[in-house]
Amino acid sequence: MDYGLRFSDPAKYARALRRAHELVISGVPRPEIPVPLAESWRRSMALGISPDQHSPRHLHDPSEVLQLRREHRLQRVVPALQDLLADDSSSGRHLLVLTDATGEILWRVGSQGALRRADRLEFSEGADWSEAGIGTNAISEALVTGGPVQLFSAEHLVRTHHDWACTAAPITDPLTGALLGVLDVSGPLDTISADTLRMVRCAVRVAESLLGTSDGGASLGASSSRRASGQGVRRPSVAVSSLELLGDKPAAVLADGSRMPLTLRRAEILALLDSRSQGWSAEELAYELHGDAGTPQAIRTEMFRVRSMLGDAVESNPYRLAAGLAGCSDSGRVLRLLRDGRVADALEAYTAPLLSRSGVLAVQLLRDQLDLAVGAAVRASGDAGLLVRWLSTDMGAGDPHAVEAFGQLVGRADARYLAFRASSAR
């Protein structure tokens, strides 16, 4: 079976899996089905699970699950995991699920549509998703193998699960090594990508790192019940007063005047956030930064790191700068000065190109727009001194319209005009 079809043509891959599934559960071995998976199917059926079974075993009712959450160590890392992997926006299609060490579901986070689809399978809080509870699935396999697992379509034993793709990995207590539960991301077949397993493993590492802190991750934020209801997470208090995005050494400037250096990728994200007040979805940022190869999961991971570093300066759903920081970048200051008619001050503030090392097209467009805005304002000023200053910068040196405007003011025979014209032509 061509494993690459799982991502390139999931429907075709699912059809092939379903044919193999029917043969194996009828007792006909198929070489394309891994032996451990076929053994899991046989173990599940020996436990009384039928491929036609719909309902899992339910261990607790919803009110009891609320109490189980409050007593469980994983409740401290639910906010971080939601930031990394969940999509509870109206268009979200996958679920973030956390179980306890036995496979009982304690948390689900997702859009109303995704939750309704899961409800039809009784993939809900209090349900037992171990092999004994509902047969082979990613959660049960993570419990059995002790490692990350990805199951697609008919790799699940129960037929009603064949329209789902699930990725799961166990979370262990970094202090004792004991199994705490399983993190799972589930959704329709086309929601899976080559990055999904990597993202789940990364999220598990984040959770285990937080659990290993002195407060067990408690400082990360609000209670799991607030987070699961869609309320915000209390972030570390980091007073960011502005962003430095001009030049090649981007940084966040804190209230005390200190600078927090930014990686180029994080600076690119912040430049995009700074450019649009209504914010960006993870899908939009993924496309702007990576094109068709971008994935929302990768953006959510990066945004988790950005928000962990900058605290409440960045909001989510959609991602945007907080009200106090919006427009407070050095590039934003240049535009504000232009809007106020203070062209000379804007020119003085425009010390370097926007993220001069970035090759991301979306950032290049923002850089070009800033060049065009400053150049147009300087030319319209009719001030020869400002034109000289503009043409002497890296950003204005190639502005032929500014060269011609300067020539009209000082004459075509002026040595400065001739020098700027030669530089522009070169």
Coordinates of C-alpha atoms in Angstrom, one line a residue:
M1 CA 0.0 0.0 0.0
D2 CA 1.4 3.4 -1.0
Y3 CA 1.7 5.2 2.4
G4 CA 2.3 8.5 0.6
L5 CA -1.4 8.5 -0.5
R6 CA -2.4 9.1 3.1
F7 CA -1.6 12.7 2.6
S8 CA -1.7 13.2 -1.2
D9 CA -5.0 11.3 -1.8
P10 CA -6.6 10.4 1.5
A11 CA -9.8 9.1 0.0
K12 CA -8.0 6.6 -2.2
Y13 CA -5.8 5.5 0.6
A14 CA -8.9 5.0 2.9
R15 CA -10.6 2.8 0.3
A16 CA -7.6 0.6 0.1
L17 CA -7.4 0.4 3.9
R18 CA -11.1 -0.5 4.2
R19 CA -10.7 -3.4 1.7
A20 CA -7.7 -4.8 3.7
H21 CA -9.6 -4.2 7.0
E22 CA -12.5 -6.4 5.9
L23 CA -10.2 -9.2 4.9
V24 CA -8.1 -9.2 8.0
I25 CA -11.0 -9.2 10.5
S26 CA -12.4 -12.1 8.4
G27 CA -9.2 -14.0 9.1
V28 CA -7.4 -13.4 5.8
P29 CA -3.9 -11.9 6.5
R30 CA -2.8 -8.9 4.4
P31 CA 0.8 -7.9 4.2
E32 CA 0.0 -4.2 4.0
I33 CA -1.5 -4.3 7.5
P34 CA 1.3 -4.1 10.1
V35 CA 1.4 -7.1 12.4
P36 CA 1.0 -5.0 15.6
L37 CA -2.1 -3.3 14.2
A38 CA -3.7 -6.7 13.2
E39 CA -2.8 -8.0 16.7
S40 CA -4.6 -5.0 18.3
W41 CA -7.7 -5.8 16.2
R42 CA -7.6 -9.4 17.4
R43 CA -7.1 -8.4 21.0
S44 CA -10.0 -5.9 20.8
M45 CA -12.4 -8.5 19.3
A46 CA -11.3 -11.0 22.0
L47 CA -12.3 -8.4 24.6
G48 CA -15.8 -8.4 23.0
I49 CA -15.5 -5.3 20.7
S50 CA -17.2 -5.7 17.4
P51 CA -16.2 -3.8 14.2
D52 CA -19.9 -2.9 14.0
Q53 CA -20.0 -1.6 17.6
H54 CA -20.9 2.0 17.9
S55 CA -20.9 2.9 21.5
P56 CA -17.8 2.9 23.7
R57 CA -18.0 2.0 27.4
H58 CA -18.9 5.0 29.5
L59 CA -17.2 5.2 32.9
H60 CA -18.5 8.4 34.4
D61 CA -21.2 11.0 33.8
P62 CA -20.3 14.6 32.9
S63 CA -20.7 15.9 36.5
E64 CA -18.3 13.2 37.7
V65 CA -15.8 14.1 34.9
L66 CA -15.7 17.7 36.2
Q67 CA -14.5 16.5 39.6
L68 CA -12.0 14.1 37.9
R69 CA -10.5 17.1 36.0
R70 CA -10.1 19.2 39.2
E71 CA -8.1 16.3 40.8
H72 CA -5.9 15.5 37.7
R73 CA -2.4 16.9 37.2
L74 CA -3.0 17.4 33.5
Q75 CA -5.5 20.2 34.2
R76 CA -2.6 22.5 34.8
V77 CA -1.3 22.1 31.2
V78 CA -4.7 22.1 29.4
P79 CA -4.3 25.9 28.5
A80 CA -0.9 25.4 27.0
L81 CA -2.1 22.4 24.9
Q82 CA -5.1 24.3 23.7
D83 CA -2.9 27.1 22.6
L84 CA -0.7 24.7 20.7
L85 CA -3.1 22.4 19.0
A86 CA -6.8 23.3 19.4
D87 CA -9.0 25.1 16.9
D88 CA -12.2 26.1 18.6
S89 CA -13.0 28.8 15.9
S90 CA -16.3 28.4 14.0
S91 CA -14.4 26.8 11.1
G92 CA -12.4 24.4 13.2
R93 CA -12.6 20.8 12.1
H94 CA -10.4 18.8 14.5
L95 CA -10.6 18.0 18.2
L96 CA -8.0 18.2 20.9
V97 CA -8.7 15.4 23.4
L98 CA -7.0 14.5 26.7
T99 CA -7.5 11.2 28.6
D100 CA -6.4 9.9 31.9
A101 CA -4.0 7.0 32.2
T102 CA -6.7 4.4 31.5
G103 CA -8.0 6.1 28.3
E104 CA -11.1 7.8 29.8
I105 CA -11.7 11.1 28.0
L106 CA -11.5 14.0 30.5
W107 CA -11.2 17.0 28.1
R108 CA -12.3 17.8 24.6
V109 CA -11.7 21.2 22.8
G110 CA -12.9 22.1 19.4
S111 CA -15.5 23.9 17.4
Q112 CA -19.2 23.2 17.8
G113 CA -19.2 21.4 14.5
A114 CA -16.3 19.1 15.5
L115 CA -17.9 18.4 18.8
R116 CA -21.2 17.5 17.2
R117 CA -19.4 15.0 14.9
A118 CA -17.6 13.5 17.9
D119 CA -20.9 13.3 19.8
R120 CA -22.3 11.1 17.1
L121 CA -19.5 8.6 17.9
E122 CA -19.9 9.1 21.6
F123 CA -16.3 10.4 21.5
S124 CA -17.1 12.4 24.6
E125 CA -16.1 13.1 28.2
G126 CA -16.4 10.0 30.4
A127 CA -16.0 7.5 27.5
D128 CA -13.4 4.8 27.7
W129 CA -11.2 4.9 24.6
S130 CA -9.0 2.0 25.6
E131 CA -9.0 -1.3 23.6
A132 CA -11.4 -2.7 26.1
G133 CA -13.7 0.3 25.8
I134 CA -14.0 0.7 22.0
G135 CA -11.3 -1.3 20.3
T136 CA -8.2 -0.2 18.3
N137 CA -7.7 3.6 18.0
A138 CA -4.8 6.0 18.4
I139 CA -5.5 6.5 22.1
S140 CA -5.6 2.8 22.9
E141 CA -2.4 2.2 20.8
A142 CA -0.6 5.0 22.6
L143 CA -1.5 3.3 25.9
V144 CA -0.4 -0.1 24.7
T145 CA 2.9 0.9 22.9
G146 CA 3.8 3.8 25.2
G147 CA 4.7 5.9 22.2
P148 CA 3.2 8.3 19.7
V149 CA 0.7 6.7 17.2
Q150 CA -1.2 7.8 14.2
L151 CA -4.2 5.9 12.9
F152 CA -6.0 6.7 9.7
S153 CA -9.4 5.5 8.5
A154 CA -9.8 1.7 8.6
E155 CA -6.8 1.3 10.8
H156 CA -9.4 1.8 13.5
L157 CA -11.2 -1.4 14.3
V158 CA -14.7 0.0 14.5
R159 CA -16.2 0.9 11.1
T160 CA -17.9 4.1 12.2
H161 CA -14.4 5.5 13.0
H162 CA -13.2 5.0 9.4
D163 CA -13.9 8.6 8.4
W164 CA -11.5 9.8 11.1
A165 CA -7.8 10.3 11.4
C166 CA -6.3 10.3 14.9
T167 CA -2.9 11.1 16.3
A168 CA -2.0 10.4 20.0
A169 CA 0.9 10.3 22.3
P170 CA 1.2 9.5 26.0
I171 CA 2.1 12.1 28.6
T172 CA 4.2 11.0 31.5
D173 CA 5.0 12.7 34.9
P174 CA 8.6 14.0 34.5
L175 CA 9.1 13.6 38.2
T176 CA 8.1 10.0 38.6
G177 CA 7.9 8.6 35.1
A178 CA 4.3 7.5 35.7
L179 CA 1.8 7.7 32.9
L180 CA -0.6 10.6 33.3
G181 CA -2.7 10.4 30.2
V182 CA -2.9 10.6 26.4
L183 CA -3.0 13.6 24.2
D184 CA -5.0 13.1 21.0
V185 CA -5.8 15.1 17.9
S186 CA -8.7 13.8 15.9
G187 CA -10.7 14.9 12.9
P188 CA -11.8 14.1 9.3
L189 CA -9.3 12.3 7.1
D190 CA -8.2 15.5 5.3
T191 CA -7.3 17.2 8.5
I192 CA -4.2 15.0 9.0
S193 CA -0.9 16.1 7.6
A194 CA 2.7 15.0 7.7
D195 CA 3.3 17.5 10.5
T196 CA 0.5 16.3 12.7
L197 CA 2.5 13.6 14.5
R198 CA 5.4 15.9 15.0
M199 CA 3.1 18.6 16.4
V200 CA 1.6 16.2 18.9
R201 CA 5.0 15.0 20.1
C202 CA 6.1 18.6 20.4
A203 CA 3.0 19.4 22.5
V204 CA 3.7 16.5 24.8
R205 CA 7.2 17.7 25.4
V206 CA 5.8 21.1 26.3
A207 CA 3.3 19.6 28.7
E208 CA 5.9 17.4 30.4
S209 CA 8.3 20.4 30.6
L210 CA 5.6 22.5 32.4
L211 CA 4.7 19.6 34.7
G212 CA 8.4 19.4 35.7
T213 CA 8.5 23.0 36.9
S214 CA 8.5 23.8 40.6
D215 CA 4.8 24.7 40.6
G216 CA 3.8 21.9 38.2
G217 CA 2.8 24.3 35.5
A218 CA 0.3 26.1 37.7
S219 CA 1.7 29.5 36.8
L220 CA 0.7 29.0 33.2
G221 CA -2.8 30.1 33.8
A222 CA -6.5 29.7 34.5
S223 CA -8.3 26.6 35.5
S224 CA -9.0 23.9 32.9
S225 CA -12.8 24.5 33.2
R226 CA -12.4 28.2 32.2
R227 CA -10.1 27.3 29.4
A228 CA -12.3 24.6 28.0
S229 CA -15.2 27.0 27.9
G230 CA -13.2 29.3 25.6
Q231 CA -12.1 31.9 28.1
G232 CA -8.6 33.4 27.9
V233 CA -5.5 32.0 29.5
R234 CA -3.7 34.1 32.1
R235 CA -0.4 34.8 30.6
P236 CA 2.9 35.7 32.2
S237 CA 3.0 39.5 32.9
V238 CA 5.4 40.9 30.4
A239 CA 5.2 44.7 29.8
V240 CA 6.0 45.1 26.1
S241 CA 6.0 48.8 25.2
S242 CA 7.0 48.6 21.5
L243 CA 8.5 46.5 18.7
E244 CA 11.7 47.1 16.8
L245 CA 11.1 45.7 13.3
L246 CA 13.3 48.0 11.2
G247 CA 16.7 46.6 10.3
D248 CA 18.3 43.2 10.9
K249 CA 18.1 43.0 14.7
P250 CA 14.4 42.8 15.6
A251 CA 13.4 43.0 19.3
A252 CA 10.6 43.6 21.7
V253 CA 11.2 46.6 23.9
L254 CA 10.0 46.2 27.5
A255 CA 8.6 48.9 29.8
D256 CA 11.9 49.2 31.6
G257 CA 13.7 50.0 28.3
S258 CA 15.4 46.6 28.0
R259 CA 15.3 44.8 24.6
M260 CA 14.2 41.2 24.1
P261 CA 15.7 39.9 20.8
L262 CA 13.4 38.2 18.4
T263 CA 14.1 35.4 15.9
L264 CA 13.5 36.4 12.3
R265 CA 10.4 34.1 12.1
R266 CA 8.8 35.6 15.2
A267 CA 9.6 39.1 14.0
E268 CA 7.9 38.2 10.7
I269 CA 4.8 37.0 12.5
L270 CA 4.7 40.2 14.6
A271 CA 5.2 42.4 11.5
L272 CA 2.1 40.7 10.0
L273 CA 0.2 41.2 13.2
D274 CA 1.2 44.8 13.3
S275 CA 0.0 45.3 9.7
R276 CA -3.7 44.3 10.3
S277 CA -5.8 45.4 13.2
Q278 CA -8.5 42.7 12.7
G279 CA -5.9 39.9 13.2
W280 CA -5.0 36.7 11.4
S281 CA -6.1 33.1 11.7
A282 CA -3.6 30.3 11.9
E283 CA -4.4 29.3 8.4
E284 CA -3.8 32.7 7.0
L285 CA -0.5 33.1 8.8
A286 CA 0.6 29.7 7.6
Y287 CA -0.1 30.6 4.0
E288 CA 1.5 34.0 4.2
L289 CA 4.7 32.6 5.8
H290 CA 5.0 29.2 4.1
G291 CA 2.7 29.2 1.1
D292 CA 0.9 26.0 0.2
A293 CA 3.3 24.0 2.4
G294 CA 2.3 25.9 5.6
T295 CA 0.2 24.2 8.3
P296 CA -1.9 25.8 11.0
Q297 CA -0.4 23.5 13.5
A298 CA 3.1 24.8 12.9
I299 CA 1.8 28.4 13.3
R300 CA 0.0 27.5 16.6
T301 CA 3.3 26.1 18.0
E302 CA 5.2 29.2 17.0
M303 CA 2.4 31.5 18.4
F304 CA 2.5 29.5 21.7
R305 CA 6.2 30.4 21.9
V306 CA 5.6 34.0 21.0
R307 CA 2.8 34.4 23.6
S308 CA 4.8 32.6 26.2
M309 CA 7.6 35.1 25.6
L310 CA 5.5 38.3 25.2
G311 CA 2.6 37.5 27.5
D312 CA -0.6 39.4 27.0
A313 CA 1.0 41.5 24.2
V314 CA -0.4 39.0 21.7
E315 CA -4.0 37.8 21.6
S316 CA -5.5 34.7 20.0
N317 CA -8.6 33.8 18.0
P318 CA -7.7 35.6 15.9
Y319 CA -4.0 36.3 16.5
R320 CA -3.4 40.0 16.9
L321 CA -1.5 42.5 18.9
A322 CA -3.1 43.7 22.1
A323 CA -4.8 47.1 22.0
G324 CA -1.9 48.7 23.9
L325 CA 0.7 47.4 21.5
A326 CA -1.1 47.7 18.1
G327 CA 0.8 50.2 16.0
C328 CA 3.6 50.7 18.5
S329 CA 6.3 49.3 16.3
D330 CA 9.1 51.5 14.9
S331 CA 7.6 50.9 11.4
G332 CA 4.2 51.8 12.7
R333 CA 5.6 55.1 14.1
V334 CA 6.9 56.0 10.6
L335 CA 3.4 55.6 9.2
R336 CA 1.8 57.6 12.0
L337 CA 4.2 60.5 11.5
L338 CA 3.4 60.5 7.8
R339 CA -0.3 60.5 8.5
D340 CA 0.2 63.5 10.8
G341 CA 2.1 65.3 8.0
R342 CA 5.4 65.2 9.8
V343 CA 7.5 64.1 6.9
A344 CA 10.8 65.2 8.2
D345 CA 10.2 63.3 11.5
A346 CA 9.1 60.2 9.6
L347 CA 12.2 60.3 7.5
E348 CA 14.4 60.6 10.6
A349 CA 12.5 57.6 12.2
Y350 CA 12.9 55.5 9.1
T351 CA 16.4 54.2 9.9
A352 CA 16.4 50.9 8.0
P353 CA 14.2 48.6 5.8
L354 CA 11.5 46.6 7.5
L355 CA 13.1 43.2 8.6
S356 CA 15.8 43.6 6.0
R357 CA 16.8 39.9 6.2
S358 CA 13.4 38.6 5.5
G359 CA 12.6 36.9 2.2
V360 CA 9.0 36.2 3.0
L361 CA 6.8 37.7 0.2
A362 CA 4.2 39.1 2.6
V363 CA 7.0 40.9 4.5
Q364 CA 8.6 42.1 1.3
L365 CA 5.3 43.6 0.3
L366 CA 5.0 45.4 3.6
R367 CA 8.6 46.7 3.2
D368 CA 7.8 47.9 -0.3
Q369 CA 4.6 49.7 0.9
L370 CA 6.6 51.5 3.6
D371 CA 9.2 52.6 1.0
L372 CA 6.5 53.8 -1.3
A373 CA 4.7 55.7 1.5
V374 CA 7.8 57.5 2.6
G375 CA 9.1 58.2 -0.9
A376 CA 5.7 59.6 -2.0
A377 CA 5.5 61.9 1.0
V378 CA 9.1 63.2 0.6
R379 CA 8.5 63.9 -3.1
A380 CA 5.2 65.7 -2.4
S381 CA 6.9 67.9 0.2
G382 CA 8.8 69.8 -2.5
D383 CA 11.7 70.1 0.0
A384 CA 15.1 69.6 -1.6
G385 CA 16.7 68.9 1.7
L386 CA 14.3 66.1 2.5
L387 CA 14.9 64.7 -1.0
V388 CA 18.6 64.6 -0.4
R389 CA 18.2 62.9 2.9
W390 CA 15.8 60.3 1.3
L391 CA 18.0 59.6 -1.7
S392 CA 21.0 59.1 0.7
T393 CA 19.3 56.2 2.5
D394 CA 19.4 52.6 1.4
M395 CA 15.6 52.7 1.0
G396 CA 15.5 55.8 -1.2
A397 CA 18.6 55.3 -3.2
G398 CA 16.8 53.5 -6.0
D399 CA 13.8 55.9 -6.2
P400 CA 14.0 57.3 -9.7
H401 CA 10.9 59.5 -9.2
A402 CA 12.6 61.2 -6.2
V403 CA 15.7 61.7 -8.4
E404 CA 13.6 63.5 -11.0
A405 CA 11.7 65.5 -8.4
F406 CA 15.0 66.7 -7.0
G407 CA 16.3 67.5 -10.5
Q408 CA 13.3 69.7 -11.1
L409 CA 14.0 71.6 -7.9
V410 CA 17.8 72.2 -8.2
G411 CA 18.3 71.9 -12.0
R412 CA 19.6 69.1 -14.2
A413 CA 23.1 70.3 -14.1
D414 CA 23.4 70.1 -10.3
A415 CA 26.2 67.7 -9.3
R416 CA 24.0 66.1 -6.6
Y417 CA 21.3 65.4 -9.1
L418 CA 23.7 63.8 -11.5
A419 CA 25.2 61.7 -8.7
F420 CA 21.8 60.5 -7.5
R421 CA 20.7 59.8 -11.1
A422 CA 23.8 57.7 -11.7
S423 CA 23.2 55.8 -8.4
S424 CA 19.6 55.2 -9.3
A425 CA 20.4 53.9 -12.8
R426 CA 23.0 51.6 -11.3

